[in-house]
CSV table of C-alpha atoms in Angstrom, one decimal:
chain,number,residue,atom,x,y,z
O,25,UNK,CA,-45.4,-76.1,-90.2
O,26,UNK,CA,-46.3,-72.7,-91.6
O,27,UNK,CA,-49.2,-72.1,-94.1
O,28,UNK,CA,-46.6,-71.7,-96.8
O,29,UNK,CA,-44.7,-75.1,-95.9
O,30,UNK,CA,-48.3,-76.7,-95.9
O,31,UNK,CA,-49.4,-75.1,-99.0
O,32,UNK,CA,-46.5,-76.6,-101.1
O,33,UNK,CA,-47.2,-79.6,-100.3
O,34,UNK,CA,-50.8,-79.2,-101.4
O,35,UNK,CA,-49.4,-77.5,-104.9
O,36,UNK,CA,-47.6,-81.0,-105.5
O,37,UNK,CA,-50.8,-82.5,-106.2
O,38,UNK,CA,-54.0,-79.5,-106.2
O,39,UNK,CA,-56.4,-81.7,-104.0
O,40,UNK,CA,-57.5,-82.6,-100.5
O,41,UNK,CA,-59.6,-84.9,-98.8
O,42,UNK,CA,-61.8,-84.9,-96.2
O,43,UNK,CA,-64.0,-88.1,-96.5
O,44,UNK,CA,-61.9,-91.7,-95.6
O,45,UNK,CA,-64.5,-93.6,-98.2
O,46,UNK,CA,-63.3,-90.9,-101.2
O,47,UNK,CA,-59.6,-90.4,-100.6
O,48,UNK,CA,-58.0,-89.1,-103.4
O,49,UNK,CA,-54.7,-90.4,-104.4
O,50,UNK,CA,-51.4,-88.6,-103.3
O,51,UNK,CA,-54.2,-85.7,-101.6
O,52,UNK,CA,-53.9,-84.0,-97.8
O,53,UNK,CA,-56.4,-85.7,-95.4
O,54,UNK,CA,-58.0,-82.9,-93.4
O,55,UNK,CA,-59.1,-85.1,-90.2
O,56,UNK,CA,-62.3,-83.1,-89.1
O,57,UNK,CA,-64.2,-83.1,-86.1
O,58,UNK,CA,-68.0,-83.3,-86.5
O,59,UNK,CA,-70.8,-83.9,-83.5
O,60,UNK,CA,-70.9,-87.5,-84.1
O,61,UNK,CA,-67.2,-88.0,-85.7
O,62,UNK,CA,-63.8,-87.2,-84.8
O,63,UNK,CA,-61.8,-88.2,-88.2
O,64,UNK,CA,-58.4,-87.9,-86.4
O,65,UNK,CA,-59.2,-91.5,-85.3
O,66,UNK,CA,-59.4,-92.2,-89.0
O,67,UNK,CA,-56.5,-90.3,-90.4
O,68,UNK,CA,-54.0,-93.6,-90.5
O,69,UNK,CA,-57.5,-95.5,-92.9
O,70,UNK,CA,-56.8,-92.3,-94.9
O,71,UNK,CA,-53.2,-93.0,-95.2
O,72,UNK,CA,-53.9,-96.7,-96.2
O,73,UNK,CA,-56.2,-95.5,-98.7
O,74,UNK,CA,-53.9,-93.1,-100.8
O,75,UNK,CA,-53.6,-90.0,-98.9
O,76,UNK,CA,-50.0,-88.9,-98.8
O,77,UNK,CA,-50.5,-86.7,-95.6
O,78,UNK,CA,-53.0,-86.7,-93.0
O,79,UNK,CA,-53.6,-82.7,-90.9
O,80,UNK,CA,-54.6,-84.1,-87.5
O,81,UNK,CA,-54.7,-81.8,-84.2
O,82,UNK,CA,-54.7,-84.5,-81.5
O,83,UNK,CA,-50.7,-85.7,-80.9
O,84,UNK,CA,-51.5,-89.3,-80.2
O,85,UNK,CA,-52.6,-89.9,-83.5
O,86,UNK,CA,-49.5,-88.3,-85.4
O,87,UNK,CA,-47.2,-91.1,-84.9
O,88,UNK,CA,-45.4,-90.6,-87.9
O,89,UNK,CA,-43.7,-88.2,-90.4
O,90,UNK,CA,-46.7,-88.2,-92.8
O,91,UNK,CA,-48.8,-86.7,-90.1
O,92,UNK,CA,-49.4,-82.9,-89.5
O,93,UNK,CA,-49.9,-81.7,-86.4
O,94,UNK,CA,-52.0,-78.5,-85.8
O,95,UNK,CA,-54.3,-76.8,-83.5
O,96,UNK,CA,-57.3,-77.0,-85.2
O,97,UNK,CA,-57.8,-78.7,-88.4
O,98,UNK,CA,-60.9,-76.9,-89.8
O,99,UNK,CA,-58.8,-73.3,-89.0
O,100,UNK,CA,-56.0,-75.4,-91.0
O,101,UNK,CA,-58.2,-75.8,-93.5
O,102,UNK,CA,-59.4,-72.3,-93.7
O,103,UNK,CA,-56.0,-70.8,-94.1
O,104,UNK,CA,-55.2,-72.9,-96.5
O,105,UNK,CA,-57.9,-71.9,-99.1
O,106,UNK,CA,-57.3,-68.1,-97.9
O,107,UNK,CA,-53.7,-69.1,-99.0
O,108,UNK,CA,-54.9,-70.5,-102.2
O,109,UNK,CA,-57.8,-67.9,-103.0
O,110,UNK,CA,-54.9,-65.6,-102.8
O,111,UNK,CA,-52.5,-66.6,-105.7
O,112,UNK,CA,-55.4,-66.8,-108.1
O,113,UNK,CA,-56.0,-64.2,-110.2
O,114,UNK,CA,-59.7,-64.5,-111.9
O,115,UNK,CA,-62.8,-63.2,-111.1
O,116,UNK,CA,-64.9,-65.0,-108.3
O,117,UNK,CA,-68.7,-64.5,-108.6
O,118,UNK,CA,-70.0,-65.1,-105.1
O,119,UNK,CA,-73.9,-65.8,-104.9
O,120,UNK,CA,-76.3,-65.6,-101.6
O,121,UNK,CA,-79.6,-64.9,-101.1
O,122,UNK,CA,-82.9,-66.8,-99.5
O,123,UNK,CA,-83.9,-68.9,-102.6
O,124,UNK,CA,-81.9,-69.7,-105.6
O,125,UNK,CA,-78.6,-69.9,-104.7
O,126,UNK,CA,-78.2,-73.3,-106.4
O,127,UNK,CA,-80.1,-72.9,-109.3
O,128,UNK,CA,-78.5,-69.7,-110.0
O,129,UNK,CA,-75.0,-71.2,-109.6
O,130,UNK,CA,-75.9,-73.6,-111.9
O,131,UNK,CA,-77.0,-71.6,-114.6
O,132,UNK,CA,-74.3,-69.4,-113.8
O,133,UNK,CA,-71.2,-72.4,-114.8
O,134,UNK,CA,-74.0,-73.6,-117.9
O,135,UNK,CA,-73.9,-70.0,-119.6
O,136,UNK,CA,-69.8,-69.3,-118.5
O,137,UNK,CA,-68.9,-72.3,-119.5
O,138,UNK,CA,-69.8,-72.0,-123.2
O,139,UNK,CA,-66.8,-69.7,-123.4
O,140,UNK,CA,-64.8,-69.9,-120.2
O,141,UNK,CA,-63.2,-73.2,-118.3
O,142,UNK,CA,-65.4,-72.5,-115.2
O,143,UNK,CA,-65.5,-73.9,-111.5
O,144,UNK,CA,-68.6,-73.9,-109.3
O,145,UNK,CA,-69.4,-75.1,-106.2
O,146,UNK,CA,-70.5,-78.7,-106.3
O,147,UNK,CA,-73.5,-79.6,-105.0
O,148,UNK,CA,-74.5,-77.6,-101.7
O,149,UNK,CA,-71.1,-77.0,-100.4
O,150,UNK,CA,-71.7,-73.3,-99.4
O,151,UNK,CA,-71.1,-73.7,-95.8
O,152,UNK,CA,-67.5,-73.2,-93.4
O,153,UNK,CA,-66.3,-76.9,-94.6
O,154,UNK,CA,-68.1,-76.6,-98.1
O,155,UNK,CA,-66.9,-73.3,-99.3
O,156,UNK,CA,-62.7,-73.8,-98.9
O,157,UNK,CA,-63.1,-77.1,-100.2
O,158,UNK,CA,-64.3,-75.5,-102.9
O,159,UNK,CA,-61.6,-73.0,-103.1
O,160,UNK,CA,-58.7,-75.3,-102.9
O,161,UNK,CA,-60.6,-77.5,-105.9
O,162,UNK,CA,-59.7,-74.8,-108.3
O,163,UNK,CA,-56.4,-75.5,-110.2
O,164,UNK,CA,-54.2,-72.9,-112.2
O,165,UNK,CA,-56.3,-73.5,-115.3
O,166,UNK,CA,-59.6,-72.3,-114.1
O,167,UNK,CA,-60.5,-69.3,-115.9
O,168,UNK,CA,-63.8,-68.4,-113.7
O,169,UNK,CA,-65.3,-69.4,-110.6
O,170,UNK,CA,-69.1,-69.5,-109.0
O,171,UNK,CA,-68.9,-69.7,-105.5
O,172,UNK,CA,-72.4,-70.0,-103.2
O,173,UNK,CA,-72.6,-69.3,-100.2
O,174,UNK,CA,-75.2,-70.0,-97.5
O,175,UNK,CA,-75.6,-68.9,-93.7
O,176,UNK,CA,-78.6,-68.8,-91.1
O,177,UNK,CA,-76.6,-66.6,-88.6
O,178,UNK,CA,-75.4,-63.6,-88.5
O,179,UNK,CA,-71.2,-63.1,-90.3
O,180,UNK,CA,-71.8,-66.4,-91.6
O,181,UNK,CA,-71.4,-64.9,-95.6
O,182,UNK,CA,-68.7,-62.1,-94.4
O,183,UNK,CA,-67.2,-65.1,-92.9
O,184,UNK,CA,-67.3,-66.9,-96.3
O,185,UNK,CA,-66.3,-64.0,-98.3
O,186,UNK,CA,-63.1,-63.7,-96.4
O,187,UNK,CA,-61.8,-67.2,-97.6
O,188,UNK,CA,-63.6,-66.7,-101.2
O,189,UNK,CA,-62.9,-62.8,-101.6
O,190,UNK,CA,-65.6,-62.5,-104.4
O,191,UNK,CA,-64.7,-59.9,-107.0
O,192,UNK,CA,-68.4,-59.9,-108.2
O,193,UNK,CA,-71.3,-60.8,-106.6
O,194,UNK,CA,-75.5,-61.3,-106.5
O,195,UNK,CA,-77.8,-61.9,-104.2
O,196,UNK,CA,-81.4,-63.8,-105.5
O,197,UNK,CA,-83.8,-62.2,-103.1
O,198,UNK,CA,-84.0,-61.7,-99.6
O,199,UNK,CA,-86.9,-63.9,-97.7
O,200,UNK,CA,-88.4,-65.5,-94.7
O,201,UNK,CA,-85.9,-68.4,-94.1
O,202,UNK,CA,-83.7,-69.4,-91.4
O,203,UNK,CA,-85.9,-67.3,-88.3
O,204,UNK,CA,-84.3,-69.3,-85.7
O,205,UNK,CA,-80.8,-68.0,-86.4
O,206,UNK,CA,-81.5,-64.9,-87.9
O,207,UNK,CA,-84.0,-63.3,-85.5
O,208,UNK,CA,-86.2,-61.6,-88.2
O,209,UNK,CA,-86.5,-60.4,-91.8
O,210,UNK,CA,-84.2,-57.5,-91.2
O,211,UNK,CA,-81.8,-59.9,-89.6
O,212,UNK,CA,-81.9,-61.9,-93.0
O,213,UNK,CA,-81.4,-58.7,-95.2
O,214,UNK,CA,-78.1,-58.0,-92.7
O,215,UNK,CA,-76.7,-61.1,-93.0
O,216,UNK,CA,-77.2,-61.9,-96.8
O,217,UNK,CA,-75.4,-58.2,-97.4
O,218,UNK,CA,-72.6,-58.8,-95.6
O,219,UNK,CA,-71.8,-59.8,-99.2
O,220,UNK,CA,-72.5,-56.0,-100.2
O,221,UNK,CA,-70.4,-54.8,-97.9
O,222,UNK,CA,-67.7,-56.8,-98.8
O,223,UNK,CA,-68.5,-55.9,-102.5
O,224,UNK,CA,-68.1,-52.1,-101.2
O,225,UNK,CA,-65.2,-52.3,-99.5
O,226,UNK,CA,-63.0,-53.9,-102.1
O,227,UNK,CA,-64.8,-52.1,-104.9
O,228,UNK,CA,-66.3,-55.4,-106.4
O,229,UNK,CA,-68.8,-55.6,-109.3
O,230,UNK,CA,-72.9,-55.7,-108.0
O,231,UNK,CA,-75.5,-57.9,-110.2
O,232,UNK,CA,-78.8,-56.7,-109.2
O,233,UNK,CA,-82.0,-57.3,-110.0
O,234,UNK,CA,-83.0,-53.9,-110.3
O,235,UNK,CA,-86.6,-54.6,-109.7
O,236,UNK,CA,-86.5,-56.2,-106.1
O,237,UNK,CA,-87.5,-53.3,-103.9
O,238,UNK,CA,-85.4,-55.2,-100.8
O,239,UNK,CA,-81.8,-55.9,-103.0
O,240,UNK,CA,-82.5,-52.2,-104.3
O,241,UNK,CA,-82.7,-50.6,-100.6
O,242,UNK,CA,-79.6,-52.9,-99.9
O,243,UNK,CA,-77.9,-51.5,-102.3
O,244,UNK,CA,-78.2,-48.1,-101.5
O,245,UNK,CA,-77.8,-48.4,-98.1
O,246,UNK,CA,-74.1,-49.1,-99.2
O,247,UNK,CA,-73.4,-46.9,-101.9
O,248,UNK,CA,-71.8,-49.5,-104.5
O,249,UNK,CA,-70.2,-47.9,-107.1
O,250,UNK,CA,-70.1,-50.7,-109.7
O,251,UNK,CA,-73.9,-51.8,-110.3
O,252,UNK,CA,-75.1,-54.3,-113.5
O,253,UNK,CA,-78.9,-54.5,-113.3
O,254,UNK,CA,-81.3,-56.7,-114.6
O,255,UNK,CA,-84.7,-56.9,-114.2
O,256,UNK,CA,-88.0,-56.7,-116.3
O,257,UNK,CA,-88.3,-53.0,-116.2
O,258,UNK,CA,-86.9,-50.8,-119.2
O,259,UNK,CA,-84.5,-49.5,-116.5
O,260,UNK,CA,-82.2,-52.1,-116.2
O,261,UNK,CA,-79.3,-53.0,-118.3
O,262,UNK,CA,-80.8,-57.0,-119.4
O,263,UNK,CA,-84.6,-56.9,-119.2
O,264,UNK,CA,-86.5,-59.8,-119.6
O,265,UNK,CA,-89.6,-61.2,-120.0
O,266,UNK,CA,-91.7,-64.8,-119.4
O,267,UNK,CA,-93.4,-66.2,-122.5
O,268,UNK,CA,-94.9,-69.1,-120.8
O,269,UNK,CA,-94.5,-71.7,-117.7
O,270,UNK,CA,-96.2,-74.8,-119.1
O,271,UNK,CA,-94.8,-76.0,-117.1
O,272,UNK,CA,-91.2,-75.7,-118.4
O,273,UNK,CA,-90.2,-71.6,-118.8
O,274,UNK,CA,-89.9,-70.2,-122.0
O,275,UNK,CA,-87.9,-66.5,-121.5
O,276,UNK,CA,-87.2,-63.7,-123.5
O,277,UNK,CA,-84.1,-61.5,-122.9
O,278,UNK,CA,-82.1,-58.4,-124.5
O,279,UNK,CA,-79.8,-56.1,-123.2
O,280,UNK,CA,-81.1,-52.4,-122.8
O,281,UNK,CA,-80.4,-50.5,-126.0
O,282,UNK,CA,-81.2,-53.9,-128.2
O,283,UNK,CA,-84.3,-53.8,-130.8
O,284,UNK,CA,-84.9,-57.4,-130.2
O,285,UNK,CA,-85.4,-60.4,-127.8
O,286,UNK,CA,-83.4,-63.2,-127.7
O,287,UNK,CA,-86.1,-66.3,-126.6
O,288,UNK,CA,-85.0,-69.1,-124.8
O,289,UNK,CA,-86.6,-72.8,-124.3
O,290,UNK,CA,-85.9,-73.8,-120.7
O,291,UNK,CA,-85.5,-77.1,-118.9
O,292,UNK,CA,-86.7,-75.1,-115.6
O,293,UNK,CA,-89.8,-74.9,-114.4
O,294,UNK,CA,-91.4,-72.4,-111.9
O,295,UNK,CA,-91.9,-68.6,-113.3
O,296,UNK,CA,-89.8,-67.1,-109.9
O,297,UNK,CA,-86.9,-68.8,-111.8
O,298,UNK,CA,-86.9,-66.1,-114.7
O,299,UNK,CA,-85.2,-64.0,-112.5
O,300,UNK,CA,-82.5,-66.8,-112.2
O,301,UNK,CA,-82.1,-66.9,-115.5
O,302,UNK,CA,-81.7,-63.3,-116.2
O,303,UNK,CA,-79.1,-63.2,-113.6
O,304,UNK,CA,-77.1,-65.7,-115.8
O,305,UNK,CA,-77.7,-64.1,-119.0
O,306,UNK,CA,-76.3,-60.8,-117.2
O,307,UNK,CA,-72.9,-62.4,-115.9
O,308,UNK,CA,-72.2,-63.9,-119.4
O,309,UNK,CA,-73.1,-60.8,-121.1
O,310,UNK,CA,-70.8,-58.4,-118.7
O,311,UNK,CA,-67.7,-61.2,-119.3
O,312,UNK,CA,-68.5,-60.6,-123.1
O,313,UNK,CA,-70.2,-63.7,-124.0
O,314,UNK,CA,-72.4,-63.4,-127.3
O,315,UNK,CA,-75.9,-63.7,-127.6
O,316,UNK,CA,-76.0,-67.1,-128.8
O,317,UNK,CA,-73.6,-69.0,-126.6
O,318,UNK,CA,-75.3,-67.3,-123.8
O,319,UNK,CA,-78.9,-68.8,-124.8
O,320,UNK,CA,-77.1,-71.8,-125.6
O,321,UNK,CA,-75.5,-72.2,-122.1
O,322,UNK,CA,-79.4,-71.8,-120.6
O,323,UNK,CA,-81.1,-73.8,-123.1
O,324,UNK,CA,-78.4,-77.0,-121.6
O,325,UNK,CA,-79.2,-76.5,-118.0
O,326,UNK,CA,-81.2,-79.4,-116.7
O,327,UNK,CA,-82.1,-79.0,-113.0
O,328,UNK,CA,-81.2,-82.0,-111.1
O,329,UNK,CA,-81.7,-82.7,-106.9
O,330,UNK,CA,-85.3,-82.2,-106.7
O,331,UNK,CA,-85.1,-78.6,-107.0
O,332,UNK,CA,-87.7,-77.0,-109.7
O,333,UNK,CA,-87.2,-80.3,-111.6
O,334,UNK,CA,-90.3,-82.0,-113.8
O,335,UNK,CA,-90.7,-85.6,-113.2
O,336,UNK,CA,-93.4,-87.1,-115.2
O,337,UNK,CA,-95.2,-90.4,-114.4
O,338,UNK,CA,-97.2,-93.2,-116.0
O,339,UNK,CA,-99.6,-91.6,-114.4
O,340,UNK,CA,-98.8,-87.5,-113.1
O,341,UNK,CA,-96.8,-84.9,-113.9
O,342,UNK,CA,-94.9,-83.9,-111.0
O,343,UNK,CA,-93.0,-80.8,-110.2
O,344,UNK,CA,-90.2,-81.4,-107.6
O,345,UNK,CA,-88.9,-78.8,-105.3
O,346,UNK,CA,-89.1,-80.6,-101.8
O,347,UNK,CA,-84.7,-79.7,-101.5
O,348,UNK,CA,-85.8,-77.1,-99.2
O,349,UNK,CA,-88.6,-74.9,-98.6
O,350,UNK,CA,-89.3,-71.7,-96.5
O,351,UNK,CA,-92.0,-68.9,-96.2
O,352,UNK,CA,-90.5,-67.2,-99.5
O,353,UNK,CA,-90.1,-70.4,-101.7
O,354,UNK,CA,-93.4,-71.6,-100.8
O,355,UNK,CA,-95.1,-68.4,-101.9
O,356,UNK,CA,-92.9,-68.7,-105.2
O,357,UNK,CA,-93.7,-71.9,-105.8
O,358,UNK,CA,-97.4,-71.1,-105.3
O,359,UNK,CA,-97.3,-68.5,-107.6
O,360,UNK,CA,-95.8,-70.6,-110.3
O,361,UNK,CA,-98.9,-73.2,-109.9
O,362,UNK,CA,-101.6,-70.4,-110.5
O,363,UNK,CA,-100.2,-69.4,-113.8
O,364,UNK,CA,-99.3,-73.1,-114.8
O,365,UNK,CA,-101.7,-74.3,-117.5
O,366,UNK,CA,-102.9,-77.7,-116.7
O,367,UNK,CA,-105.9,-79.7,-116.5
O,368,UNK,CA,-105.9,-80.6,-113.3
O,369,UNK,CA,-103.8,-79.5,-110.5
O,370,UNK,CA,-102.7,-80.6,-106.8
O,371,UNK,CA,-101.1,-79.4,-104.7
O,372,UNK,CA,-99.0,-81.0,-101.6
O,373,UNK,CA,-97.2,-78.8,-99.2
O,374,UNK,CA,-95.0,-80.2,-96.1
O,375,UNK,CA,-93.9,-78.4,-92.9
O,376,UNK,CA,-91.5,-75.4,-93.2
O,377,UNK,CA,-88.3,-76.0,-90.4
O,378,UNK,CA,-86.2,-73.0,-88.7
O,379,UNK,CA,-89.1,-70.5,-88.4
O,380,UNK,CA,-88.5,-70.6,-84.4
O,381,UNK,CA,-91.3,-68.5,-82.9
O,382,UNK,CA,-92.9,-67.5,-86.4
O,383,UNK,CA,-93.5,-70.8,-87.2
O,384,UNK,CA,-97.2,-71.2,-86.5
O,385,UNK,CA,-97.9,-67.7,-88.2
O,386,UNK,CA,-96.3,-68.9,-91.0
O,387,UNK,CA,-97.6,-71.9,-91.8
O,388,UNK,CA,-101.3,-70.5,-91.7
O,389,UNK,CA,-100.3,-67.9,-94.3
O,390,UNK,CA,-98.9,-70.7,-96.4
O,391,UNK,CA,-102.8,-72.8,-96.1
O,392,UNK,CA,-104.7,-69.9,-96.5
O,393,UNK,CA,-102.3,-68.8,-100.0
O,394,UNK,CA,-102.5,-72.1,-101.1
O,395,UNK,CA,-105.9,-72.4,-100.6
O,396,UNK,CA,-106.5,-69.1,-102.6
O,397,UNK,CA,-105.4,-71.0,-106.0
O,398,UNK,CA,-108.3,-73.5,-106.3
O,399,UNK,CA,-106.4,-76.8,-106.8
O,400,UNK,CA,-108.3,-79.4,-107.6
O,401,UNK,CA,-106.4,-81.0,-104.5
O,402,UNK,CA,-104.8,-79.5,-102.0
O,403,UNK,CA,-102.5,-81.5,-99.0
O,404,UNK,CA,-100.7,-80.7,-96.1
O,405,UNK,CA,-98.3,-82.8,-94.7
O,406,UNK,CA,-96.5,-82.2,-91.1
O,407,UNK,CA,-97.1,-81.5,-87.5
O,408,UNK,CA,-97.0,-77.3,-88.5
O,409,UNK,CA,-99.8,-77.8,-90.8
O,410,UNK,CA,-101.2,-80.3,-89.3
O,411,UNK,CA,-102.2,-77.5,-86.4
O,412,UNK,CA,-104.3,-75.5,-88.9
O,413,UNK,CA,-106.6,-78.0,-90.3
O,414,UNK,CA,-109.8,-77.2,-91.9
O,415,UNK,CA,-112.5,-79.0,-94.3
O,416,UNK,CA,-111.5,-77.2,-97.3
O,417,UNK,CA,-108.2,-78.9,-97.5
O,418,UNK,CA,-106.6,-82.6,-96.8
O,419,UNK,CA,-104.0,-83.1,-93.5
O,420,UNK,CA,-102.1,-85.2,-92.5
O,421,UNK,CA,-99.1,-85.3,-89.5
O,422,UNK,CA,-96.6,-87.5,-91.4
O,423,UNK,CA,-95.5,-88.4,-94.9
O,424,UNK,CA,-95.9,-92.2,-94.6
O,425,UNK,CA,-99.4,-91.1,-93.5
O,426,UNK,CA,-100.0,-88.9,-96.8
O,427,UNK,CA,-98.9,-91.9,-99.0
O,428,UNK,CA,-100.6,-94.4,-97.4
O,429,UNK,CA,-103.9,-92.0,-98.2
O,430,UNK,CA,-102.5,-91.6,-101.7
O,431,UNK,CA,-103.1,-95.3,-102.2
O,432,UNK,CA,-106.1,-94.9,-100.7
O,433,UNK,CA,-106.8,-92.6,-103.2
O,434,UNK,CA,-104.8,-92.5,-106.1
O,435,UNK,CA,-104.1,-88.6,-107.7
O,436,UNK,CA,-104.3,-89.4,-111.6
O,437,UNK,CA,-103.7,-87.0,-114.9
O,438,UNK,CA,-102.4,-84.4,-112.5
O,439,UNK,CA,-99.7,-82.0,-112.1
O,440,UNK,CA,-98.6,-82.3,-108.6
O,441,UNK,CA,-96.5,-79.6,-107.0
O,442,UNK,CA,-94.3,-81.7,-104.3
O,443,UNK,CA,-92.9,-79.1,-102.1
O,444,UNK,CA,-91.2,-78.8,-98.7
O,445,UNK,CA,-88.3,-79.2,-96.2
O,446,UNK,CA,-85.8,-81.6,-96.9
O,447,UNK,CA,-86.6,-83.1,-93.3
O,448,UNK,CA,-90.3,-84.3,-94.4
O,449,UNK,CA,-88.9,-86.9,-97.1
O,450,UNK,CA,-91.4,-86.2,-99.9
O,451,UNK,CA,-89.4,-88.4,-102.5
O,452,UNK,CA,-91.5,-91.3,-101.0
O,453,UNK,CA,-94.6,-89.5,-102.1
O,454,UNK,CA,-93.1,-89.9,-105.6
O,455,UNK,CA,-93.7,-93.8,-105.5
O,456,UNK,CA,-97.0,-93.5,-105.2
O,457,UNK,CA,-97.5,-90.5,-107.5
């Protein structure tokens, strides 16, 4: 079966599945292979579920004329959203970068979709499998799409932007994330502007935030013709400003040549996420969105997942951001709790993963930053921290150990930063919190 036979059978009914517990009815079951799986051996439960075809690429599984047969599934799969990507005709905003990917994403479908009917990514399905799913999710009707994209190797994006062929594009910020793979901070600037280069060479539109030394360097390394800046210098074409973090964001905004700011009341919290918001207020205003519908669209946003999102207790105020967390976040995230107004603050940090050889370096920079902002608490929680502990500070090697103390001794009227790598399962800290 060609590309072209398998894509009209997809057109009969716009949607795939990949999952045997969420078939959708009349889709295409793509049987992937995973370390632990191998779905072929599931593609017939897929059938008996509602699928109307099952892709498979082992031949003792396709024992009837509802089964394809191909080499490799996730290639299969691949194609087939190249296939797709190709007969649409709308822009595609792809977005990269070391922090903010999501967030961005997000703010990105809340301002577009005031005016536009707008697709984005779902969840965190920026990866090989995530982005052509996401691809071949987008019906004829879609007037706008937000694509993310995330890698921790090298042609991972230019990879990504060959299935998604992005006709705009921005990347956050560039950071210390992802060592292992990577190699180094240069090796992170190469692979997030593989996304540059594929802006360059098909003469895509650039959002950048004009004041980030690293995107700017980037940028002109490549010589992109079509730039839209933003920033909080008068040099770029939105400029912005942040009234307050307390801790929810409260941002001002105006295009260049404007004799007023628009101010915005945000759901966000954490001040490195003004830049996030600009970038939003940037895309809607090149599409030609007006003022209002644009503050409108950001004013709606409310973070979700445990990433920059205010919890508040009987007893705390916590900020959650524990989704993921590198070198670059961290610092953010710090810098957000020294400008906070509160009466008390604490702050509890848990090991950084994917930092290979850096990772001891690292995590001392992160104690002795943290240390700097004079919390009235401050914790570390993991083996990596654990290595560096002092008397100024509390440590401990494991989570369960950190709420066990927290029992111990209860943290009361505070606002508690929760912050760290997805691996160290700080939602448990929140029961005791």
């Amino acid at each position: 079966m060609t590309i072209e036979q398998l894509y009209s059978l997809y057109k009969e009914h716009h949607s795939v599945s990949t999952d045997t517990r969420n078939i959708i009815p009349d889709s295409i079951f793509f049987a992937l292979r995973g370390e632990r799986f191998n779905a072929n051996e599931f593609a017939g439960q897929a059938l008996a579920s509602g699928a109307k075809w099952a892709v498979v690429d082992e031949a003792k599984y396709a024992t009837d004329e509802r089964y394809i047969l191909v080499e490799n599934v996730l290639a299969t799969l691949q194609d087939l959203a190249r296939y797709h990507r190709g007969q649409l005709n709308i822009p595609f905003i792809g977005i990269t970068g070391t922090n903010g990917k999501t967030t961005t994403k997000e703010l990105l479908h809340a301002v577009l979709s005031q005016r536009f009917k707008t697709y984005a990514t779902k969840g965190n399905l920026n990866n090989h499998i995530g982005v052509p799913l996401t691809v071949l999710s987008i019906n004829d009707d879609i007037e706008m799409a937000v694509i993310e994209m995330g890698a921790n190797h090298q042609e991972e994006i230019a990879f990504l932007c060959d299935i998604a062929r992005p006709t705009h594009g921005l990347i956050t910020n560039v950071g210390k994330a992802h060592l292992e793979g990577f190699g180094s901070f240069e090796g992170v600037k190469k692979a997030k502007g593989e996304l540059y280069d594929f802006l360059k060479t098909h003469d895509g539109v650039l959002f950048l935030q004009g004041d980030n030394e690293h995107l700017r360097e980037m940028e002109i390394q490549r010589g992109i013709s079509k730039i839209v800046r933003y920033g909080f210098s008068s040099a770029n074409d939105v400029i912005g400003r942040l009234e307050y973090a307390n801790p929810l964001l409260c941002v001002s905004w105006k295009v260049h040549d404007a004799a007023v700011y628009h101010t915005v009341s945000t759901q966000l919290t954490g001040s490195y996420n003004t830049e996030n918001i600009l970038a939003a207020v940037t895309v809607g205003h090149y599409f030609g969105m007006d003022d209002d519908h644009i503050s409108q669209g950001i004013e709606a946003y409310a973070p979700t997942n445990n990433r920059s999102q205010i919890t508040r207790t009987t007893h705390n105020t916590i900020i959650a951001d524990y989704y993921n967390a590198n070198v670059s976040s961290m610092e953010a995230a710090l810098a957000n709790m020294a400008v906070i107004e509160a009466d008390h603050k604490v702050i509890v940090l848990g090991d950084m993963f994917e930092l290979g050889e850096n990772t001891q370096e690292e995590h001392r920079h992160v104690v002795d930053r943290a240390l700097a902002i004079g919390a009235d608490r401050t914790i570390f929680v993991g083996e990596a921290f654990y290595a560096h502990q002092n008397t100024k500070a509390e440590f401990y090697e494991t989570t369960d150990a950190t709420k066990k103390a927290f029992r111990e001794r209860p943290i009361v009227n505070s606002t508690v930063l929760l912050k760290a790598s997805r691996g160290m399962a700080f939602e448990k800290l929140t029961e005791v919190l």
